[in-house]
Amino acid sequence: MGNVDEGTGQSPQLRLDELLEELQGRLDAARGTRDQVRGLLEAVLSVGRELDLEQVLRNIVEAAAVLVKAEYAALGVIGPDGERLAEFVTVGFTPEQITAIGAYPSGHGILGVLIRDPHPLRLPRISDHPSSYGFPPNHPPMDSFLGVPIRVRDHVFGNLYLTEKRGGGQFDAEDESVLATLAVAAGVAIDNARLYEESRRRERWLQANAEITHTLMAGSPRSAVISLIAERAKEITGAELALVALPVDDAAALSVELVIGRDAPALRGLVVPVEGSLVGAAFSSAKPVTSENINLDEAVRTDVPRNDRLEAAVAVPIGTGDGPRGVLLLVRAAGGTAFTADEIEPLLGFAGQSAVAMELAERRTDAEQIALLEDRDRIARDLHDLAIQRLFATGMTLQSAGRFIEHPEASERVRRAVDDLDETIKIIRSTIFGLRSRETGAEHTLRARTVRAASDASAVLGFTPSVRMEGLLDTQVPREVADHAMAVLAESLSNVAKHAHATRAQVALETDGRHVVLTTTDNGVGLPARRTGNGLRNMRERALQLGGDMELVCPPDGGTTLVWQVPVKAE
């Protein structure tokens, strides 16, 4: 028999086996710790070497899942309000699962606990927590949970969520410690990526300002400068739609001068009232105004038509010195992030620089106009002082010479020549008068008259009709046609107020250089079966008088559309 240790009652061989097993266990634990530390270092390096923010977030989630052996992992980015998740990056879900589950969570239940109390949270079973209220349909089952906050400097950027420890075990304190360490490194990496992203964005703004200045110095027209402003702002901010609205008439409304992006044709030429619109609020306050969702914002009624494909928006005044010169509106696609203060600050500076560019373009246009007028005055003086005087002297010489001509036919020809010279002098004088005449004020243009007519009608309608204008209305439409169009517009809106019982009306005035088309539409009760009254007859007669026509359309579901179309020149 073997020897027995009197103190322990065990044979030396058995005790040696236990010591060897204990030593092996500690070696395995040390090896596991070494592997986990190595994995943590590799994860930190992987996260830190990337500068693209989106890829940084993806690397953080993937590294977290590997480090603590989690089946599913996610990173929720907290939105500007500090209460909801604005972005959600996941690992472990297939594209089919994501589609079946539907919209990403916004921060309720267990996820919201970490938002409200940013401290590590470890749970054996998610369902046991009082804040848990289950999963949406088609969501895979989850039990174990580990969550830690990610801080960027003193601000909580978001949270890491890990579920379902592989092998059916539970997340332990070591997993929590490793994940908390990764979260510290992730905060530094996110901060670096955001600083890099901000520097790149500022560099792009500077390049855009330089491009605008170059375009301006190259002699490009004001419209080209405005177009470039909208294009660059849309590109840099990742917006789906960009438009520039400028004040019309007495600045009671803004006209959409330029639209780039989705649904641009429907918005071009739209006239937006200052009151009750996002661009109007930015114009009147001379400050940026944002909306997280233009489709749900009660303060926004008339900027752009309701569209589920568009969501977050920001309106920035262009220039603030003596009042804004216009407004730049940017709208992101549905699902995009809201505009943050970090984005709006350089955008506001860009808009201020754009205002300077627009003012310089206008000053150059004014200078060119002055030069043109001065040139016209010089031509008029030369015609009056030189051409007319010489023609008049020639006429007098021919008239006096005619008395000495005895041949009747020759005398008649001289007389006709004198008459032709008199007629030529009249034509030149008429030309001089035209060169020296000045255009009437801007308040008498067709665009301004249209906006004023719609605004005046709001008192009897109970609402302000929307207005859309397109084409060279102020230059291609003669005054006579414009006067008829304004009379028809006033009569049409008066009919809507008296008979339609409408809550909404639209006015569209367009020209292609050949015809001018006035369209008024309302959502009222429509016209009676017998359409009588002097108003409709007068409007039709005005169209026929100018060689055009008028059409009334009354859909079965209500509403009325009046289309009044005439040529801009007599045919």
Coordinates of C-alpha atoms in Angstrom, one line a residue:
M1 CA 0.0 0.0 0.0
G2 CA 1.1 3.5 -0.7
N3 CA 2.0 6.0 1.9
V4 CA -0.7 8.3 3.3
D5 CA -0.1 11.9 4.5
E6 CA -1.0 11.9 8.1
G7 CA -2.0 15.6 8.1
T8 CA -4.5 15.4 5.1
G9 CA -5.4 11.8 4.9
Q10 CA -4.5 11.8 1.2
S11 CA -1.8 10.0 -0.7
P12 CA 0.9 12.3 -2.1
Q13 CA 0.0 11.1 -5.6
L14 CA -3.6 12.3 -5.3
R15 CA -2.6 15.7 -3.9
L16 CA -0.1 16.1 -6.6
D17 CA -2.8 15.5 -9.2
E18 CA -5.0 18.1 -7.6
L19 CA -2.2 20.6 -7.6
L20 CA -1.5 19.9 -11.2
E21 CA -5.2 20.3 -12.1
E22 CA -5.3 23.6 -10.2
L23 CA -2.2 24.8 -11.9
Q24 CA -3.6 23.8 -15.3
G25 CA -6.8 25.7 -14.5
R26 CA -4.8 28.8 -13.6
L27 CA -2.8 28.4 -16.8
D28 CA -5.9 28.1 -18.8
A29 CA -7.4 31.1 -17.1
A30 CA -4.2 33.1 -17.7
R31 CA -4.2 32.0 -21.3
G32 CA -7.8 33.0 -21.7
T33 CA -7.1 36.4 -20.1
R34 CA -4.1 36.8 -22.3
D35 CA -6.2 36.0 -25.4
Q36 CA -9.0 38.4 -24.2
V37 CA -6.4 41.2 -23.6
R38 CA -4.9 40.5 -27.0
G39 CA -8.3 40.6 -28.5
L40 CA -9.1 43.9 -26.7
L41 CA -5.9 45.5 -28.0
E42 CA -6.6 44.3 -31.5
A43 CA -10.1 45.7 -31.2
V44 CA -8.8 49.1 -29.9
L45 CA -6.4 49.2 -32.8
S46 CA -9.1 48.3 -35.3
V47 CA -11.4 50.9 -34.0
G48 CA -8.8 53.6 -33.8
R49 CA -7.3 53.3 -37.2
E50 CA -10.5 54.3 -39.1
L51 CA -11.5 57.9 -39.6
D52 CA -14.9 57.4 -41.4
L53 CA -17.5 57.7 -38.6
E54 CA -19.9 55.2 -40.1
Q55 CA -17.2 52.6 -40.4
V56 CA -15.9 53.4 -36.9
L57 CA -19.3 52.6 -35.5
R58 CA -19.5 49.4 -37.5
N59 CA -16.0 48.3 -36.2
I60 CA -17.0 49.1 -32.6
V61 CA -20.1 46.8 -32.8
E62 CA -18.2 44.0 -34.5
A63 CA -15.3 44.2 -32.0
A64 CA -17.7 44.2 -29.0
A65 CA -19.5 41.1 -30.3
V66 CA -16.2 39.2 -30.7
L67 CA -14.7 40.2 -27.4
V68 CA -17.6 39.1 -25.1
K69 CA -18.8 36.3 -27.5
A70 CA -22.2 37.8 -28.0
E71 CA -24.6 36.5 -30.7
Y72 CA -26.1 39.9 -31.3
A73 CA -24.6 43.4 -30.8
A74 CA -25.9 46.9 -31.5
L75 CA -24.8 50.5 -31.1
G76 CA -27.5 53.1 -30.5
V77 CA -26.6 56.7 -31.2
I78 CA -28.6 59.1 -29.0
G79 CA -30.3 61.9 -30.9
P80 CA -30.0 65.6 -30.3
D81 CA -33.0 65.6 -27.8
G82 CA -31.1 63.2 -25.5
E83 CA -34.1 60.9 -25.2
R84 CA -34.3 58.9 -28.4
L85 CA -32.0 56.9 -30.6
A86 CA -31.2 58.6 -33.9
E87 CA -29.1 55.8 -35.4
F88 CA -28.9 52.1 -34.8
V89 CA -26.0 49.9 -36.0
T90 CA -26.4 46.1 -35.6
V91 CA -24.4 42.9 -35.9
G92 CA -25.7 39.3 -36.0
F93 CA -29.0 40.0 -37.8
T94 CA -29.5 38.9 -41.4
P95 CA -31.0 41.3 -44.0
E96 CA -34.1 39.2 -44.0
Q97 CA -34.5 39.4 -40.2
I98 CA -34.0 43.2 -40.3
T99 CA -36.7 43.6 -43.0
A100 CA -39.1 41.3 -41.1
I101 CA -38.6 43.1 -37.8
G102 CA -39.2 46.5 -39.3
A103 CA -38.2 49.9 -38.0
Y104 CA -35.2 50.1 -35.6
P105 CA -36.0 50.8 -31.9
S106 CA -36.1 54.4 -30.8
G107 CA -35.1 53.9 -27.2
H108 CA -37.9 52.4 -25.2
G109 CA -37.7 49.5 -22.7
I110 CA -34.3 48.2 -21.7
L111 CA -32.6 50.4 -24.3
G112 CA -34.1 53.4 -22.7
V113 CA -32.8 52.5 -19.3
L114 CA -29.2 53.1 -20.4
I115 CA -30.2 56.4 -22.1
R116 CA -31.8 57.7 -18.9
D117 CA -29.1 56.2 -16.6
P118 CA -25.8 55.9 -18.5
H119 CA -24.1 53.2 -16.4
P120 CA -23.2 49.5 -17.3
L121 CA -26.2 47.2 -17.0
R122 CA -25.9 43.4 -16.9
L123 CA -28.9 41.1 -16.9
P124 CA -29.2 37.3 -16.8
R125 CA -32.7 37.5 -18.4
I126 CA -34.0 40.6 -20.2
S127 CA -37.6 39.7 -19.4
D128 CA -37.0 39.9 -15.6
H129 CA -36.2 43.6 -15.7
P130 CA -39.3 45.8 -14.9
S131 CA -38.7 48.0 -17.9
S132 CA -38.8 45.1 -20.3
Y133 CA -42.0 44.9 -22.4
G134 CA -41.1 42.2 -25.0
F135 CA -39.9 42.2 -28.5
P136 CA -41.6 43.1 -31.8
P137 CA -42.9 40.4 -34.1
N138 CA -40.3 38.3 -36.0
H139 CA -37.6 39.3 -33.5
P140 CA -35.3 36.5 -32.4
P141 CA -35.4 35.4 -28.7
M142 CA -32.9 37.0 -26.4
D143 CA -32.1 36.3 -22.7
S144 CA -28.8 37.5 -21.4
F145 CA -27.9 41.2 -21.8
L146 CA -24.9 43.5 -21.3
G147 CA -25.0 47.2 -22.0
V148 CA -22.4 50.0 -21.5
P149 CA -22.5 53.7 -22.4
I150 CA -20.0 55.3 -24.8
R151 CA -18.9 58.7 -23.8
V152 CA -17.2 61.3 -26.1
R153 CA -15.5 63.7 -23.7
D154 CA -18.2 64.6 -21.2
H155 CA -21.1 63.8 -23.5
V156 CA -22.9 60.4 -23.8
F157 CA -22.7 59.6 -27.5
G158 CA -24.6 56.3 -27.4
N159 CA -24.8 52.8 -25.9
L160 CA -23.4 49.4 -26.7
Y161 CA -26.0 46.6 -26.4
L162 CA -24.9 42.9 -26.3
T163 CA -27.3 40.0 -26.0
E164 CA -27.2 36.2 -26.1
K165 CA -23.8 35.0 -24.8
R166 CA -22.6 32.2 -27.0
G167 CA -22.7 28.7 -25.4
G168 CA -25.7 29.6 -23.3
G169 CA -23.8 31.2 -20.5
Q170 CA -24.1 34.6 -18.9
F171 CA -22.1 37.8 -19.3
D172 CA -19.8 38.2 -16.2
A173 CA -18.0 41.0 -14.6
E174 CA -14.9 40.4 -16.7
D175 CA -17.0 40.8 -19.9
E176 CA -18.4 44.0 -18.4
S177 CA -14.9 45.3 -17.7
V178 CA -13.6 44.4 -21.2
L179 CA -16.6 46.1 -22.8
A180 CA -16.2 49.2 -20.6
T181 CA -12.6 49.4 -21.7
L182 CA -13.6 49.1 -25.4
A183 CA -16.2 51.8 -24.8
V184 CA -13.5 54.2 -23.6
A185 CA -11.4 53.5 -26.7
A186 CA -14.5 53.8 -28.9
G187 CA -15.3 57.3 -27.4
V188 CA -11.8 58.4 -28.5
A189 CA -12.2 56.9 -31.9
I190 CA -15.6 58.5 -32.4
D191 CA -14.3 61.9 -31.3
N192 CA -11.4 61.6 -33.7
A193 CA -13.7 60.6 -36.6
R194 CA -16.1 63.4 -35.8
L195 CA -13.3 66.0 -35.7
Y196 CA -11.9 64.6 -39.0
E197 CA -15.4 64.7 -40.5
E198 CA -15.9 68.3 -39.3
S199 CA -12.6 69.4 -40.7
R200 CA -13.4 67.8 -44.1
R201 CA -16.8 69.5 -44.0
R202 CA -15.3 72.9 -43.3
E203 CA -12.8 72.3 -46.1
R204 CA -15.6 71.6 -48.5
W205 CA -17.5 74.8 -47.4
L206 CA -14.3 76.8 -48.0
Q207 CA -13.9 75.2 -51.4
A208 CA -17.6 76.0 -52.2
N209 CA -17.1 79.6 -51.1
A210 CA -14.0 79.9 -53.3
E211 CA -15.9 78.4 -56.3
I212 CA -18.8 80.9 -55.8
T213 CA -16.3 83.8 -55.7
H214 CA -14.6 82.5 -58.8
T215 CA -17.9 82.1 -60.7
L216 CA -18.8 85.6 -59.7
M217 CA -15.5 87.1 -60.8
A218 CA -15.8 85.2 -64.1
G219 CA -18.8 87.3 -64.9
S220 CA -21.5 84.6 -64.5
P221 CA -25.1 85.9 -64.1
R222 CA -26.8 86.0 -60.7
S223 CA -28.9 83.0 -61.6
A224 CA -25.8 80.9 -62.0
V225 CA -24.5 82.0 -58.7
I226 CA -27.8 81.1 -56.9
S227 CA -27.8 77.7 -58.7
L228 CA -24.2 77.0 -57.5
I229 CA -25.1 78.0 -53.9
A230 CA -28.0 75.5 -53.8
E231 CA -26.0 72.7 -55.5
R232 CA -23.0 72.9 -53.1
A233 CA -25.2 73.2 -50.0
K234 CA -27.2 70.1 -51.1
E235 CA -24.0 68.1 -51.8
I236 CA -22.2 69.0 -48.6
T237 CA -25.2 68.4 -46.2
G238 CA -26.4 65.3 -48.0
A239 CA -29.8 66.8 -48.6
E240 CA -32.4 65.4 -51.0
L241 CA -33.9 68.7 -51.9
A242 CA -32.5 72.3 -52.0
L243 CA -34.3 75.4 -52.9
V244 CA -33.7 79.2 -52.8
A245 CA -36.6 81.5 -52.1
L246 CA -36.4 85.3 -52.6
P247 CA -38.8 88.0 -51.3
V248 CA -41.4 89.4 -53.7
D249 CA -43.6 92.4 -53.7
D250 CA -43.5 94.0 -50.1
A251 CA -41.7 90.9 -48.6
A252 CA -45.0 89.4 -47.5
A253 CA -44.2 86.3 -49.5
L254 CA -41.2 84.4 -50.9
S255 CA -40.9 83.1 -54.4
V256 CA -39.0 79.8 -55.1
E257 CA -36.5 81.0 -57.6
L258 CA -34.5 77.7 -57.8
V259 CA -35.1 74.1 -56.9
I260 CA -32.6 71.2 -57.1
G261 CA -33.5 67.6 -56.3
R262 CA -36.6 65.5 -55.8
D263 CA -40.0 67.0 -57.0
A264 CA -38.2 70.1 -58.3
P265 CA -40.7 70.8 -61.2
A266 CA -43.7 70.9 -58.8
L267 CA -41.9 73.5 -56.5
R268 CA -40.3 75.8 -59.1
G269 CA -42.1 79.2 -59.1
L270 CA -44.1 78.4 -56.0
V271 CA -44.9 81.5 -53.9
V272 CA -44.7 80.9 -50.1
P273 CA -46.3 83.2 -47.5
V274 CA -43.9 84.4 -44.8
E275 CA -46.3 83.5 -42.1
G276 CA -46.8 79.8 -41.4
S277 CA -43.8 78.5 -43.4
L278 CA -40.3 77.3 -42.5
V279 CA -38.6 79.6 -45.0
G280 CA -40.8 82.5 -43.8
A281 CA -39.8 81.9 -40.2
A282 CA -36.1 82.0 -41.2
F283 CA -36.7 85.1 -43.3
S284 CA -38.6 87.1 -40.6
S285 CA -36.3 86.0 -37.7
A286 CA -33.0 86.2 -39.7
K287 CA -32.1 82.9 -37.9
P288 CA -31.9 79.3 -38.9
V289 CA -35.1 77.3 -38.3
T290 CA -35.2 73.5 -38.3
S291 CA -37.9 70.8 -38.4
E292 CA -37.3 67.1 -37.6
N293 CA -40.2 66.1 -39.9
I294 CA -41.8 68.6 -42.3
N295 CA -44.8 66.2 -42.7
L296 CA -45.6 66.3 -39.0
D297 CA -44.6 69.8 -38.1
E298 CA -47.7 71.9 -37.4
A299 CA -45.8 75.1 -37.9
V300 CA -45.0 74.2 -41.5
R301 CA -48.0 74.4 -43.8
T302 CA -46.9 75.7 -47.2
D303 CA -43.2 75.2 -47.8
V304 CA -43.3 72.0 -49.8
P305 CA -46.2 69.6 -50.4
R306 CA -46.5 66.8 -47.9
N307 CA -44.2 64.0 -49.1
D308 CA -43.3 60.8 -47.1
R309 CA -40.0 60.6 -48.9
L310 CA -38.8 63.8 -47.3
E311 CA -38.3 64.5 -43.6
A312 CA -35.8 66.6 -41.7
A313 CA -35.3 70.2 -42.9
V314 CA -33.4 73.4 -42.2
A315 CA -34.1 76.9 -43.5
V316 CA -31.2 79.3 -43.3
P317 CA -31.4 83.1 -44.1
I318 CA -29.1 84.3 -46.8
G319 CA -27.5 87.4 -45.3
T320 CA -28.5 89.2 -42.0
G321 CA -27.0 92.8 -42.4
D322 CA -29.9 94.9 -43.5
G323 CA -32.2 91.9 -43.5
P324 CA -32.0 88.6 -45.3
R325 CA -31.8 88.7 -49.1
G326 CA -33.5 85.3 -49.3
V327 CA -33.7 81.8 -47.7
L328 CA -31.9 78.5 -48.4
L329 CA -34.0 75.5 -47.6
L330 CA -32.5 72.0 -47.4
V331 CA -34.6 68.8 -46.8
R332 CA -33.2 65.3 -46.2
A333 CA -34.7 62.1 -47.3
A334 CA -37.0 60.1 -44.9
G335 CA -34.9 58.2 -42.4
G336 CA -32.0 60.7 -42.5
T337 CA -30.7 62.4 -39.4
A338 CA -31.9 65.8 -38.3
F339 CA -29.7 68.9 -38.9
T340 CA -27.4 69.5 -36.0
A341 CA -25.9 72.7 -34.6
D342 CA -22.5 71.5 -35.8
E343 CA -23.9 71.3 -39.4
I344 CA -25.9 74.5 -39.2
E345 CA -23.0 76.7 -38.0
P346 CA -20.8 76.4 -41.2
L347 CA -24.0 76.4 -43.3
L348 CA -24.9 79.8 -41.8
G349 CA -21.5 81.2 -42.6
F350 CA -21.8 79.8 -46.1
A351 CA -25.2 81.5 -46.5
G352 CA -23.6 84.8 -45.3
Q353 CA -20.9 84.5 -47.9
S354 CA -23.5 83.7 -50.5
A355 CA -25.3 86.8 -49.6
V356 CA -22.2 88.9 -50.3
A357 CA -21.8 87.1 -53.7
M358 CA -25.4 87.8 -54.6
E359 CA -25.1 91.5 -53.6
L360 CA -21.9 91.8 -55.7
A361 CA -23.7 90.1 -58.6
E362 CA -26.6 92.6 -58.2
R363 CA -24.2 95.5 -58.0
R364 CA -22.5 94.4 -61.1
T365 CA -25.8 94.1 -62.9
D366 CA -26.7 97.6 -61.7
A367 CA -23.4 98.9 -63.0
E368 CA -24.0 97.1 -66.4
Q369 CA -27.5 98.6 -66.5
I370 CA -26.1 102.1 -65.7
A371 CA -23.5 101.7 -68.4
L372 CA -26.2 100.6 -70.8
L373 CA -28.4 103.6 -70.0
E374 CA -25.4 105.9 -70.3
D375 CA -24.7 104.4 -73.7
R376 CA -28.3 104.9 -74.7
D377 CA -28.2 108.5 -73.6
R378 CA -25.0 109.1 -75.6
I379 CA -26.6 107.5 -78.7
A380 CA -29.7 109.6 -78.2
R381 CA -27.6 112.8 -77.9
D382 CA -25.7 111.9 -81.0
L383 CA -28.8 111.2 -82.9
H384 CA -30.4 114.5 -81.8
D385 CA -27.3 116.7 -82.1
L386 CA -25.8 115.2 -85.2
A387 CA -28.2 113.0 -87.3
I388 CA -31.4 115.0 -86.9
Q389 CA -29.7 118.3 -87.4
R390 CA -28.0 117.1 -90.6
L391 CA -31.2 115.6 -91.9
F392 CA -33.1 118.7 -91.1
A393 CA -30.5 120.9 -92.9
T394 CA -30.6 118.5 -95.9
G395 CA -34.3 118.8 -96.0
M396 CA -34.2 122.6 -95.9
T397 CA -31.7 122.7 -98.7
L398 CA -33.8 120.4 -100.9
Q399 CA -36.9 122.4 -100.1
S400 CA -35.3 125.7 -101.1
A401 CA -33.7 124.0 -104.2
G402 CA -37.1 122.8 -105.3
R403 CA -38.2 126.3 -106.1
F404 CA -35.6 126.5 -108.9
I405 CA -36.6 123.2 -110.6
E406 CA -38.9 123.7 -113.5
H407 CA -39.4 120.1 -114.5
P408 CA -42.6 118.9 -112.8
E409 CA -41.5 115.3 -112.2
A410 CA -38.2 116.3 -110.8
S411 CA -39.9 118.9 -108.6
E412 CA -42.3 116.2 -107.3
R413 CA -39.4 113.8 -106.5
V414 CA -37.7 116.5 -104.5
R415 CA -40.9 117.2 -102.6
R416 CA -41.3 113.4 -101.8
A417 CA -37.6 113.3 -100.7
V418 CA -38.3 116.2 -98.3
D419 CA -41.4 114.4 -96.9
D420 CA -39.3 111.2 -96.4
L421 CA -36.7 113.2 -94.5
D422 CA -39.4 114.6 -92.3
E423 CA -40.7 111.1 -91.6
T424 CA -37.2 109.8 -90.9
I425 CA -36.7 112.7 -88.4
K426 CA -40.0 111.6 -86.6
I427 CA -38.8 108.0 -86.5
I428 CA -35.4 109.0 -85.0
R429 CA -37.1 111.2 -82.4
S430 CA -39.4 108.3 -81.4
T431 CA -36.3 106.1 -81.1
I432 CA -34.6 108.8 -78.9
F433 CA -37.7 108.9 -76.7
G434 CA -37.6 105.1 -76.4
L435 CA -33.9 105.1 -75.5
R436 CA -34.4 107.7 -72.8
S437 CA -37.6 106.2 -71.3
R438 CA -37.4 104.3 -68.0
E439 CA -39.2 101.1 -66.9
T440 CA -42.0 101.4 -64.4
G441 CA -41.3 100.3 -60.8
A442 CA -41.1 96.6 -59.8
E443 CA -44.4 96.9 -58.0
H444 CA -46.1 97.0 -61.4
T445 CA -44.6 93.8 -62.8
L446 CA -46.9 90.9 -63.5
R447 CA -45.4 88.7 -60.9
A448 CA -45.8 91.3 -58.2
R449 CA -49.4 92.0 -59.3
T450 CA -50.2 88.2 -59.1
V451 CA -48.9 87.9 -55.6
R452 CA -50.7 91.0 -54.5
A453 CA -54.0 89.7 -56.0
A454 CA -53.7 86.4 -54.1
S455 CA -52.8 88.2 -50.9
D456 CA -55.8 90.6 -51.3
A457 CA -58.2 87.7 -51.8
S458 CA -57.2 86.0 -48.5
A459 CA -59.5 88.5 -46.6
V460 CA -62.6 87.1 -48.3
L461 CA -61.4 83.5 -48.8
G462 CA -60.3 83.0 -45.2
F463 CA -57.0 81.6 -46.3
T464 CA -54.1 82.6 -48.6
P465 CA -54.1 80.7 -51.9
S466 CA -50.8 79.2 -53.0
V467 CA -49.2 80.7 -56.0
R468 CA -46.9 79.2 -58.6
M469 CA -45.3 81.2 -61.4
E470 CA -43.0 80.1 -64.2
G471 CA -41.5 81.7 -67.3
L472 CA -40.5 85.2 -68.3
L473 CA -43.8 86.7 -67.2
D474 CA -42.5 90.2 -66.7
T475 CA -40.8 90.5 -70.1
Q476 CA -42.7 88.3 -72.5
V477 CA -46.3 89.1 -71.5
P478 CA -47.6 92.5 -72.9
R479 CA -49.3 94.9 -70.6
E480 CA -52.7 94.5 -72.2
V481 CA -52.6 90.7 -71.8
A482 CA -51.3 91.1 -68.2
D483 CA -54.2 93.5 -67.4
H484 CA -56.8 90.9 -68.7
A485 CA -55.1 88.1 -66.8
M486 CA -55.3 90.1 -63.5
A487 CA -58.9 90.8 -64.1
V488 CA -59.6 87.1 -64.7
L489 CA -57.6 86.1 -61.6
A490 CA -59.6 88.6 -59.4
E491 CA -62.9 87.3 -60.7
S492 CA -61.9 83.7 -60.4
L493 CA -60.8 84.1 -56.7
S494 CA -64.0 86.1 -56.0
N495 CA -66.1 83.2 -57.4
V496 CA -64.2 80.8 -55.1
A497 CA -64.9 82.9 -52.1
K498 CA -68.6 83.4 -53.0
H499 CA -69.7 79.9 -54.2
A500 CA -67.1 77.2 -53.7
H501 CA -66.9 76.9 -49.8
A502 CA -63.3 75.9 -50.3
T503 CA -60.6 75.5 -47.8
R504 CA -57.7 75.5 -50.2
A505 CA -57.0 77.1 -53.6
Q506 CA -54.0 77.2 -55.9
V507 CA -53.0 79.8 -58.6
A508 CA -50.6 79.0 -61.4
L509 CA -49.4 81.6 -64.0
E510 CA -47.1 80.3 -66.7
T511 CA -45.8 81.4 -70.1
D512 CA -43.6 79.7 -72.7
G513 CA -43.1 82.8 -74.8
R514 CA -46.0 82.0 -77.0
H515 CA -49.0 81.6 -74.7
V516 CA -49.8 82.7 -71.1
V517 CA -51.8 80.2 -69.0
L518 CA -53.7 81.1 -65.8
T519 CA -55.0 78.2 -63.8
T520 CA -57.0 78.4 -60.6
T521 CA -57.9 75.3 -58.6
D522 CA -60.0 74.9 -55.5
N523 CA -61.3 72.0 -53.4
G524 CA -64.8 73.3 -53.0
V525 CA -68.2 72.0 -53.9
G526 CA -67.8 72.6 -57.6
L527 CA -70.1 74.5 -60.0
P528 CA -73.9 74.0 -60.2
A529 CA -75.4 72.1 -63.2
R530 CA -76.4 75.4 -64.8
R531 CA -73.4 77.7 -64.9
T532 CA -74.8 81.2 -65.1
G533 CA -73.5 84.6 -64.2
N534 CA -71.7 87.5 -65.8
G535 CA -68.4 86.6 -64.2
L536 CA -67.8 83.4 -66.2
R537 CA -69.1 85.0 -69.4
N538 CA -66.8 88.0 -69.0
M539 CA -63.7 85.8 -68.4
R540 CA -64.5 83.8 -71.5
E541 CA -65.0 86.9 -73.6
R542 CA -61.7 88.3 -72.5
A543 CA -60.0 85.1 -73.7
L544 CA -61.8 85.1 -77.0
Q545 CA -61.0 88.8 -77.5
L546 CA -57.3 88.0 -77.3
G547 CA -57.6 84.9 -79.5
G548 CA -57.6 82.4 -76.6
D549 CA -60.0 80.3 -74.8
M550 CA -61.2 79.3 -71.3
E551 CA -62.0 75.9 -69.9
L552 CA -63.8 74.8 -66.7
V553 CA -63.2 71.3 -65.2
C554 CA -65.3 70.0 -62.3
P555 CA -64.3 66.5 -61.1
P556 CA -67.0 64.2 -59.7
D557 CA -65.4 64.3 -56.3
G558 CA -65.7 68.1 -56.0
G559 CA -63.5 71.1 -56.7
T560 CA -63.2 73.3 -59.7
T561 CA -60.3 74.0 -62.1
L562 CA -60.4 77.1 -64.4
V563 CA -57.8 77.3 -67.2
W564 CA -57.6 80.6 -69.1
Q565 CA -55.2 80.6 -72.0
V566 CA -54.3 83.3 -74.5
P567 CA -51.4 84.0 -76.9
V568 CA -49.0 86.6 -75.8
K569 CA -48.9 88.1 -79.3
A570 CA -51.7 88.6 -81.7
E571 CA -51.8 85.8 -84.3

